[in-house]
PDB file of C-alpha atoms in Angstrom:
ATOM      1  CA  MET A   1      -6.452   1.132 -16.344  1.00 73.00           C
ATOM      2  CA  ILE A   2      -5.488   4.233 -14.448  1.00 77.00           C
ATOM      3  CA  GLY A   3      -6.129   7.216 -16.652  1.00 78.00           C
ATOM      4  CA  LYS A   4      -4.372   6.466 -19.940  1.00 88.00           C
ATOM      5  CA  PHE A   5      -2.009   3.930 -18.374  1.00 86.00           C
ATOM      6  CA  THR A   6      -2.441   0.175 -18.099  1.00 88.00           C
ATOM      7  CA  TYR A   7      -1.711  -1.522 -14.795  1.00 88.00           C
ATOM      8  CA  GLU A   8       1.438  -2.953 -16.366  1.00 91.00           C
ATOM      9  CA  GLU A   9       2.677   0.499 -17.381  1.00 93.00           C
ATOM     10  CA  VAL A  10       2.071   1.890 -13.892  1.00 91.00           C
ATOM     11  CA  GLY A  11       3.870  -1.158 -12.473  1.00 91.00           C
ATOM     12  CA  GLN A  12       6.867  -0.368 -14.678  1.00 94.00           C
ATOM     13  CA  ILE A  13       6.870   3.232 -13.455  1.00 93.00           C
ATOM     14  CA  ILE A  14       6.759   2.026  -9.843  1.00 94.00           C
ATOM     15  CA  GLU A  15       9.708  -0.298 -10.438  1.00 96.00           C
ATOM     16  CA  LYS A  16      11.723   2.494 -12.061  1.00 96.00           C
ATOM     17  CA  LEU A  17      11.026   4.739  -9.076  1.00 95.00           C
ATOM     18  CA  LYS A  18      12.091   1.997  -6.660  1.00 95.00           C
ATOM     19  CA  GLN A  19      15.317   1.312  -8.575  1.00 96.00           C
ATOM     20  CA  SER A  20      16.077   5.018  -8.815  1.00 93.00           C
ATOM     21  CA  LEU A  21      15.678   5.380  -5.061  1.00 92.00           C
ATOM     22  CA  ILE A  22      17.987   2.440  -4.436  1.00 91.00           C
ATOM     23  CA  GLU A  23      20.650   4.039  -6.622  1.00 89.00           C
ATOM     24  CA  LEU A  24      20.132   7.473  -5.070  1.00 87.00           C
ATOM     25  CA  LYS A  25      20.496   6.054  -1.575  1.00 85.00           C
ATOM     26  CA  LYS A  26      23.751   4.333  -2.623  1.00 84.00           C
ATOM     27  CA  LEU A  27      25.151   7.622  -3.915  1.00 78.00           C
ATOM     28  CA  THR A  28      24.131   9.643  -0.866  1.00 77.00           C
ATOM     29  CA  PRO A  29      24.631   7.500   2.223  1.00 73.00           C
ATOM     30  CA  ALA A  30      23.278   9.025   5.425  1.00 68.00           C
ATOM     31  CA  THR A  31      23.578  12.654   4.405  1.00 69.00           C
ATOM     32  CA  GLN A  32      22.268  15.377   6.652  1.00 75.00           C
ATOM     33  CA  ASN A  33      20.819  17.265   3.685  1.00 76.00           C
ATOM     34  CA  SER A  34      17.204  17.737   4.669  1.00 81.00           C
ATOM     35  CA  ASP A  35      16.113  18.733   1.143  1.00 84.00           C
ATOM     36  CA  LEU A  36      17.530  15.512  -0.275  1.00 84.00           C
ATOM     37  CA  ASN A  37      16.003  13.453   2.510  1.00 84.00           C
ATOM     38  CA  ASP A  38      12.643  15.148   1.901  1.00 88.00           C
ATOM     39  CA  PHE A  39      12.904  14.368  -1.814  1.00 88.00           C
ATOM     40  CA  ILE A  40      13.706  10.713  -1.134  1.00 88.00           C
ATOM     41  CA  ALA A  41      10.787  10.456   1.305  1.00 90.00           C
ATOM     42  CA  THR A  42       8.444  12.113  -1.193  1.00 93.00           C
ATOM     43  CA  VAL A  43       9.388   9.750  -4.015  1.00 92.00           C
ATOM     44  CA  GLU A  44       9.044   6.787  -1.665  1.00 93.00           C
ATOM     45  CA  SER A  45       5.591   7.966  -0.587  1.00 95.00           C
ATOM     46  CA  TYR A  46       4.573   8.493  -4.203  1.00 93.00           C
ATOM     47  CA  TYR A  47       5.471   4.996  -5.392  1.00 93.00           C
ATOM     48  CA  LYS A  48       3.664   3.527  -2.380  1.00 94.00           C
ATOM     49  CA  TYR A  49       0.648   5.660  -3.280  1.00 93.00           C
ATOM     50  CA  LEU A  50       0.820   4.338  -6.849  1.00 92.00           C
ATOM     51  CA  GLU A  51       0.995   0.749  -5.603  1.00 94.00           C
ATOM     52  CA  THR A  52      -2.095   1.282  -3.453  1.00 95.00           C
ATOM     53  CA  THR A  53      -3.914   3.012  -6.305  1.00 92.00           C
ATOM     54  CA  VAL A  54      -3.197   0.103  -8.647  1.00 92.00           C
ATOM     55  CA  GLU A  55      -4.444  -2.409  -6.081  1.00 93.00           C
ATOM     56  CA  MET A  56      -7.660  -0.470  -5.436  1.00 93.00           C
ATOM     57  CA  ASN A  57      -8.395   0.181  -9.111  1.00 92.00           C
ATOM     58  CA  TYR A  58      -7.693  -3.418 -10.061  1.00 91.00           C
ATOM     59  CA  ALA A  59     -10.021  -4.672  -7.324  1.00 93.00           C
ATOM     60  CA  ALA A  60     -12.702  -2.214  -8.436  1.00 93.00           C
ATOM     61  CA  ASP A  61     -12.344  -3.335 -12.065  1.00 91.00           C
ATOM     62  CA  LYS A  62     -12.700  -6.983 -11.051  1.00 92.00           C
ATOM     63  CA  THR A  63     -15.793  -6.180  -8.980  1.00 93.00           C
ATOM     64  CA  LEU A  64     -17.392  -4.151 -11.771  1.00 92.00           C
ATOM     65  CA  SER A  65     -16.665  -6.910 -14.269  1.00 92.00           C
ATOM     66  CA  TYR A  66     -18.297  -9.465 -11.970  1.00 91.00           C
ATOM     67  CA  LEU A  67     -21.333  -7.240 -11.466  1.00 91.00           C
ATOM     68  CA  LYS A  68     -21.724  -6.676 -15.216  1.00 90.00           C
ATOM     69  CA  GLU A  69     -21.601 -10.423 -15.853  1.00 89.00           C
ATOM     70  CA  THR A  70     -24.026 -11.148 -13.023  1.00 88.00           C
ATOM     71  CA  LEU A  71     -26.564  -8.497 -14.020  1.00 85.00           C
ATOM     72  CA  ASN A  72     -26.586  -9.439 -17.708  1.00 74.00           C
TER      73      ASN A  72
END
């Protein structure tokens, strides 16, 4: 879990962000609007951050579970 969210819920959020970006990029092809480009880059960075966070937390949970089993 990450906070109150399960890994599956965070995965769903990531997928929604990815799909939203795809649609946004279709609606605004190659614009020179720096604010919009900054927003797109920020959302892209955020979903990549979430993906990394899920991977790290999942690996940590697996390791902690293994250690608990081993030490008991």
